[in-house]
Amino acid sequence: MADQYARPSDAAALSAVSPLRWEEPPEGPVIVLLDQRRLPAEEVELVCTDVPALVDAIQTLAVRGAPLLGVAGAYGVALAAVRGFDVEEAAEMLARARPTAVNLAYGVARVRDAHRAAVRKGGGDGRAAAAAALAEARAVHREDAEASARMAEHGVALLEELLPGGGYRILTHCNTGALVSGGQGTAFAVAGALHGAGRLRRLWVDETRPLLQGARLTAYEAARAGMAYTVLTDSAAGSLFAAGEVDAVLVGADRIAADGSVANKVGSYPLAVLARYHHIPFVVVAPSTTVDLGSEGGADIEVEQRPGHEVTEIPVPPQAAGAGTGAGVPVAPLGAQAYNPAFDITPPELMTAIVTENGVVSPVTKAGLAELCDRSRSGNGMMSI
Ligand SMILES: CSC[C@H]1O[C@H](OP(=O)(O)O)[C@H](O)[C@@H]1O
């Protein structure tokens, strides 16, 4: 079950608001989510008291973005453990909630395995196993925040190496800021670090149809940060490249295959082709938890297909984008068919680099990516569910 609590849309309060937190009110532990479907017009918090409510929030993009899905999945398994729900069943439900972002399965497996180990060790002491599950979920959350800060450092250093001096006009797609992370995000964290150093001349923000994560969420985060930013339709990006107005493209990722193929928000692949044609750096920024060494190449990545009404209807607030209710205003003839993949696949040969918390791989090769991941996984290897 999820209750909703509206908050004043106060900019000062916003800066302190996290997209997800664990709380332990007297009536029992809950996961509190900032409902990203309602942003930027309203700050509404969803209070999830059980796993089905969290699964629904994930599937309707109230909570979204690969790294944060890993954190949400981790806390979802911990919620099951602490509230005495079936942990194995909860792990299965959560891992299947969205198929492409590998972080979700990773976060779920981390906490599920910690719980299993504690059960084996504790001989059925449920409280000890629940405490171990919550501790592991907090570790997943903390590690993602730490990874975000390190990605920002590596990303800035890479841009300074690629494009020495001056300020940068960065084009980004979808939303990759604090709303998708335990920290300040992935690609947007690099833009934020550039902004903090006075090196961000302009942030070009693709609106990112159909759910408008760019126009709604990246613009919201850029405004809060005081960045110079401009929203554009996805189809206008080409003319910006042609006009020489883009210095680099920074995007996130939902799953990176072993060969470096990247699944990211639909529209990323065309940007990579444009960047290659115009000789502009195309850089993917993602934590190592987004790399799935079990997927050999792009063909192994399941691309989530979403409901057609997200394309054929314009969402009507307060049922904002991603509500999944079909409560929008039709823009296509009723009954129109729609093609609505949530992601597309960019091959490694179109990328300049992949930036992770452990460093940069450029050019993007299978060996280079594996080496980067091995360095990061000495403590917490990728676990599949
Ligand atoms: C850096 S994770 C953000 C990543 O997730 C977005 O997808 P969605 O909004 O459907 O969760 C998009 O692919 C972003 O690049």
XYZ file of C-alpha atoms and ligand atoms in Angstrom:
400
model
C 0.000 0.000 0.000
C 1.251 3.516 -0.705
C -0.017 6.654 0.978
C 0.587 10.068 -0.531
C 1.654 13.161 1.354
C 1.897 16.438 -0.533
C 4.723 18.741 0.412
C 5.043 22.471 -0.300
C 6.978 22.926 -3.534
C 9.557 24.965 -1.668
C 12.894 25.276 -3.442
C 14.777 25.322 -0.170
C 13.019 22.184 0.962
C 13.702 20.630 -2.408
C 17.427 20.796 -1.977
C 17.131 18.625 1.105
C 14.671 16.191 -0.394
C 16.032 12.771 -1.309
C 14.351 10.627 -3.977
C 14.189 7.680 -1.567
C 14.693 7.089 2.144
C 14.061 4.432 4.776
C 12.055 5.503 7.796
C 11.018 3.677 10.960
C 7.841 5.296 12.316
C 6.127 3.619 15.312
C 3.768 1.711 13.030
C 6.658 -0.009 11.292
C 9.393 0.600 8.702
C 8.542 2.251 5.388
C 10.242 3.320 2.184
C 9.496 6.978 1.370
C 9.726 7.940 -2.308
C 9.592 11.342 -3.977
C 6.975 10.642 -6.689
C 8.864 11.583 -9.855
C 5.688 11.340 -11.954
C 4.405 14.523 -10.292
C 7.588 16.604 -10.696
C 8.272 19.390 -11.368
C 4.815 20.774 -10.519
C 4.346 19.011 -7.206
C 6.444 17.353 -4.563
C 4.436 14.352 -3.470
C 5.924 11.647 -1.309
C 4.795 8.044 -1.577
C 5.065 5.973 1.589
C 5.460 2.305 0.711
C 4.627 -0.111 3.511
C 4.885 -3.291 1.462
C 6.634 -4.739 -1.577
C 3.681 -4.649 -4.031
C 3.448 -0.880 -3.489
C 7.160 -0.523 -4.226
C 6.878 -2.730 -7.334
C 4.034 -0.513 -8.591
C 6.116 2.611 -7.926
C 8.994 1.129 -9.928
C 6.777 0.039 -12.837
C 4.999 3.422 -13.068
C 8.289 5.336 -12.722
C 7.388 7.030 -9.466
C 10.907 5.872 -8.635
C 13.248 5.394 -11.589
C 16.784 5.489 -12.923
C 19.122 2.515 -12.866
C 21.272 3.255 -9.787
C 18.274 4.313 -7.687
C 16.367 1.222 -8.803
C 19.226 -0.785 -7.307
C 18.858 1.107 -4.046
C 15.065 0.737 -4.132
C 15.314 -2.995 -4.785
C 17.761 -3.365 -1.926
C 15.502 -1.555 0.548
C 12.493 -3.475 -0.813
C 14.049 -6.804 0.193
C 15.022 -5.304 3.556
C 11.413 -4.123 4.031
C 10.181 -7.663 3.433
C 12.698 -9.032 5.934
C 11.954 -6.472 8.650
C 8.189 -6.716 8.225
C 8.213 -10.506 8.130
C 7.135 -10.923 4.502
C 8.511 -13.773 2.383
C 11.961 -12.482 1.451
C 12.523 -14.856 -1.474
C 9.127 -13.976 -2.959
C 9.830 -10.259 -2.478
C 13.203 -10.603 -4.206
C 11.603 -12.314 -7.208
C 8.872 -9.676 -7.504
C 11.275 -6.768 -7.248
C 13.900 -8.150 -9.648
C 11.218 -8.614 -12.318
C 9.654 -5.171 -11.873
C 11.636 -3.680 -14.805
C 13.838 -5.838 -17.049
C 16.550 -3.587 -18.457
C 18.207 -1.715 -15.577
C 20.569 -4.380 -14.225
C 21.120 -2.416 -11.009
C 17.650 -3.479 -9.832
C 18.550 -7.180 -9.897
C 21.949 -6.346 -8.404
C 20.548 -4.464 -5.400
C 17.911 -7.134 -4.801
C 20.491 -9.949 -4.968
C 22.902 -8.148 -2.630
C 20.311 -7.923 0.157
C 18.664 -11.282 -0.536
C 22.051 -13.007 -0.276
C 22.943 -11.125 2.894
C 19.649 -12.258 4.406
C 20.216 -15.866 3.330
C 23.691 -15.868 4.873
C 22.374 -14.435 8.142
C 19.618 -17.061 8.283
C 22.165 -19.823 7.785
C 24.432 -18.316 10.426
C 21.744 -17.407 12.912
C 19.754 -20.618 12.784
C 16.428 -18.956 12.040
C 16.838 -15.833 14.176
C 14.610 -13.628 12.017
C 15.552 -10.393 13.757
C 19.269 -10.892 13.158
C 18.653 -11.774 9.520
C 16.411 -8.726 9.086
C 19.072 -6.499 10.638
C 21.665 -7.949 8.263
C 19.371 -7.282 5.291
C 18.831 -3.651 6.305
C 22.565 -3.138 6.881
C 23.282 -4.452 3.373
C 20.632 -2.179 1.865
C 22.199 0.810 3.588
C 25.590 -0.297 2.190
C 24.169 -0.419 -1.347
C 22.792 3.094 -0.834
C 26.055 4.433 0.581
C 28.189 2.817 -2.116
C 26.047 4.368 -4.852
C 26.516 7.813 -3.339
C 30.266 7.262 -3.161
C 30.329 6.016 -6.762
C 28.468 9.120 -7.921
C 31.085 11.450 -6.442
C 33.938 9.501 -8.031
C 32.252 9.393 -11.432
C 31.954 13.166 -11.339
C 35.695 13.485 -10.715
C 36.639 11.057 -13.491
C 34.182 12.657 -15.901
C 35.534 16.178 -15.397
C 39.107 14.947 -15.806
C 38.165 13.158 -19.033
C 36.543 16.269 -20.527
C 39.564 18.389 -19.605
C 41.755 15.828 -21.375
C 39.508 15.655 -24.448
C 38.727 19.392 -24.643
C 41.398 21.344 -22.763
C 40.438 24.722 -21.303
C 37.309 26.804 -21.514
C 33.728 26.028 -20.615
C 31.636 23.255 -22.057
C 28.288 23.093 -23.826
C 26.995 19.704 -22.764
C 24.020 17.918 -24.296
C 22.323 15.331 -22.139
C 19.394 12.953 -22.573
C 16.806 11.755 -20.069
C 17.566 12.349 -16.380
C 20.714 11.241 -14.617
C 20.907 13.464 -11.534
C 20.232 13.046 -7.822
C 16.771 11.714 -8.713
C 18.368 8.504 -10.000
C 21.028 8.045 -7.366
C 22.081 7.729 -3.769
C 24.294 10.725 -4.532
C 24.277 13.398 -7.258
C 23.709 11.014 -10.153
C 25.810 9.892 -13.051
C 26.135 12.023 -16.203
C 24.375 14.934 -14.501
C 26.842 14.692 -11.602
C 29.617 15.436 -14.108
C 27.648 18.442 -15.382
C 27.130 19.538 -11.773
C 30.852 19.301 -11.045
C 31.602 21.342 -14.176
C 29.022 23.914 -13.071
C 30.592 24.084 -9.625
C 33.979 24.768 -11.229
C 32.525 27.471 -13.504
C 33.159 25.247 -16.541
C 29.565 24.626 -17.725
C 28.644 27.187 -20.412
C 25.322 25.562 -21.280
C 23.422 22.391 -20.519
C 21.307 21.343 -23.496
C 18.466 19.240 -22.108
C 16.705 16.821 -24.448
C 13.064 16.756 -23.401
C 13.161 12.941 -23.762
C 9.830 11.792 -25.127
C 7.517 10.242 -24.255
C 7.795 10.572 -20.448
C 9.784 13.835 -20.599
C 12.389 12.946 -17.972
C 14.557 15.681 -19.460
C 12.055 18.531 -19.659
C 10.496 17.607 -16.310
C 13.325 16.236 -14.186
C 16.689 17.319 -15.605
C 15.376 20.853 -16.067
C 14.103 20.732 -12.461
C 17.525 19.656 -11.197
C 19.401 22.123 -13.426
C 17.180 24.976 -12.217
C 17.770 24.051 -8.588
C 21.514 23.984 -9.250
C 21.440 27.399 -10.944
C 22.772 26.052 -14.232
C 22.425 27.818 -17.598
C 20.226 25.260 -19.333
C 17.962 25.048 -22.347
C 15.300 22.434 -23.018
C 14.929 21.201 -26.608
C 12.837 18.668 -28.445
C 14.714 15.424 -29.050
C 14.467 16.019 -32.803
C 16.185 19.420 -32.505
C 19.465 17.932 -31.279
C 20.754 17.378 -34.813
C 20.541 21.054 -35.696
C 22.506 21.934 -32.540
C 25.320 19.624 -33.629
C 25.209 21.084 -37.141
C 25.446 24.597 -35.704
C 28.533 23.643 -33.690
C 26.728 24.280 -30.415
C 27.616 21.016 -28.651
C 31.033 20.254 -27.149
C 30.185 16.832 -25.701
C 27.287 14.470 -25.057
C 26.946 12.960 -21.569
C 24.384 10.211 -20.945
C 23.716 7.525 -18.363
C 23.062 3.822 -18.788
C 20.650 1.159 -17.669
C 22.683 -1.876 -18.607
C 26.176 -2.162 -20.117
C 27.014 -5.491 -21.768
C 30.445 -7.091 -21.529
C 31.430 -5.791 -24.990
C 30.544 -2.209 -23.961
C 27.145 -2.053 -25.693
C 24.971 0.364 -23.694
C 21.234 0.217 -23.118
C 20.027 3.690 -22.278
C 16.908 5.811 -22.696
C 15.506 5.602 -26.204
C 17.036 8.369 -28.290
C 20.567 7.767 -26.997
C 21.631 5.756 -30.050
C 20.686 8.514 -32.544
C 22.703 10.973 -30.423
C 25.721 8.659 -30.652
C 25.395 8.524 -34.441
C 25.084 12.328 -34.629
C 28.079 12.766 -32.319
C 30.189 10.436 -34.430
C 29.207 12.233 -37.654
C 30.040 15.627 -36.115
C 33.207 14.401 -34.325
C 31.827 15.261 -30.881
C 32.727 13.162 -27.786
C 29.913 10.804 -26.726
C 30.492 9.748 -23.126
C 28.501 7.252 -21.047
C 28.646 7.731 -17.273
C 27.512 4.820 -15.098
C 28.539 2.998 -11.919
C 30.165 -0.414 -12.296
C 26.953 -1.928 -10.888
C 25.374 -1.105 -14.271
C 27.860 -3.346 -16.084
C 26.477 -6.846 -16.679
C 29.361 -9.114 -17.574
C 26.761 -11.870 -18.035
C 25.395 -10.083 -21.110
C 27.877 -10.577 -23.935
C 26.577 -7.866 -26.232
C 23.634 -5.607 -27.019
C 21.597 -8.511 -28.386
C 21.611 -10.049 -24.924
C 19.944 -7.022 -23.303
C 16.163 -7.156 -22.871
C 14.762 -3.767 -23.877
C 11.647 -2.890 -21.891
C 8.600 -2.232 -24.103
C 6.236 0.219 -22.425
C 2.484 0.889 -22.891
C 1.483 2.591 -26.139
C -0.663 5.203 -24.378
C 2.534 6.839 -23.116
C 3.150 7.790 -26.779
C -0.400 8.396 -27.990
C -1.537 10.480 -25.008
C -0.255 13.620 -23.318
C -0.402 13.093 -19.561
C -2.768 15.430 -17.743
C -1.473 16.566 -14.332
C -1.656 15.450 -11.589
C -1.486 12.130 -13.394
C 1.926 13.123 -14.789
C 4.112 11.119 -17.140
C 4.649 7.524 -16.276
C 1.470 7.289 -14.265
C 0.650 4.306 -16.393
C -3.045 4.917 -15.985
C -3.801 6.070 -19.523
C -5.370 9.177 -18.002
C -3.945 11.471 -20.645
C -5.299 13.535 -23.525
C -5.179 11.535 -26.779
C -2.979 13.112 -29.458
C -3.279 10.195 -31.897
C -6.514 8.690 -33.210
C -8.101 6.412 -30.649
C -6.853 2.897 -31.205
C -3.597 4.047 -32.834
C -0.795 1.547 -32.479
C 2.414 2.817 -30.843
C 6.025 1.614 -30.695
C 7.390 2.521 -27.274
C 10.735 0.930 -26.351
C 12.007 2.461 -23.117
C 15.626 2.085 -24.240
C 17.864 1.611 -27.239
C 21.301 0.080 -27.644
C 24.440 2.033 -28.531
C 27.382 -0.065 -29.804
C 30.820 0.544 -28.245
C 32.355 1.755 -31.501
C 30.176 4.887 -31.375
C 31.329 5.839 -27.885
C 34.309 7.950 -26.906
C 34.425 6.577 -23.369
C 32.583 4.928 -20.526
C 33.175 6.586 -17.150
C 32.677 4.559 -13.969
C 33.601 5.218 -10.340
C 36.781 3.208 -10.948
C 37.977 5.216 -13.908
C 37.539 5.587 -17.641
C 37.660 3.074 -20.473
C 38.448 4.666 -23.826
C 38.274 3.353 -26.448
C 35.527 1.104 -25.141
C 36.734 -2.501 -25.299
C 35.631 -5.718 -23.627
C 38.993 -6.140 -21.939
C 39.125 -2.558 -20.727
C 35.629 -2.739 -19.293
C 36.312 -6.054 -17.553
C 39.479 -4.657 -16.005
C 37.590 -1.616 -14.722
C 34.920 -3.874 -13.218
C 37.381 -6.298 -11.683
C 38.939 -3.397 -9.805
C 35.553 -2.424 -8.454
C 34.299 -5.854 -7.612
C 36.961 -7.004 -5.204
C 34.414 -6.479 -2.441
C 30.981 -6.799 -3.929
C 30.900 -8.808 -7.125
C 27.993 -8.595 -9.519
C 25.329 -11.041 -8.406
C 22.569 -12.134 -10.661
C 19.182 -13.248 -9.486
C 21.711 6.939 -14.777
S 20.302 6.012 -14.590
C 19.215 6.987 -15.432
C 18.779 6.255 -16.631
O 17.503 5.683 -16.338
C 16.577 6.262 -17.212
O 15.560 5.395 -17.550
P 14.133 5.492 -16.768
O 13.812 6.943 -16.629
O 13.202 4.734 -17.692
O 14.344 4.794 -15.451
C 17.396 6.628 -18.424
O 17.707 5.507 -19.211
C 18.614 7.190 -17.771
O 19.752 7.267 -18.548
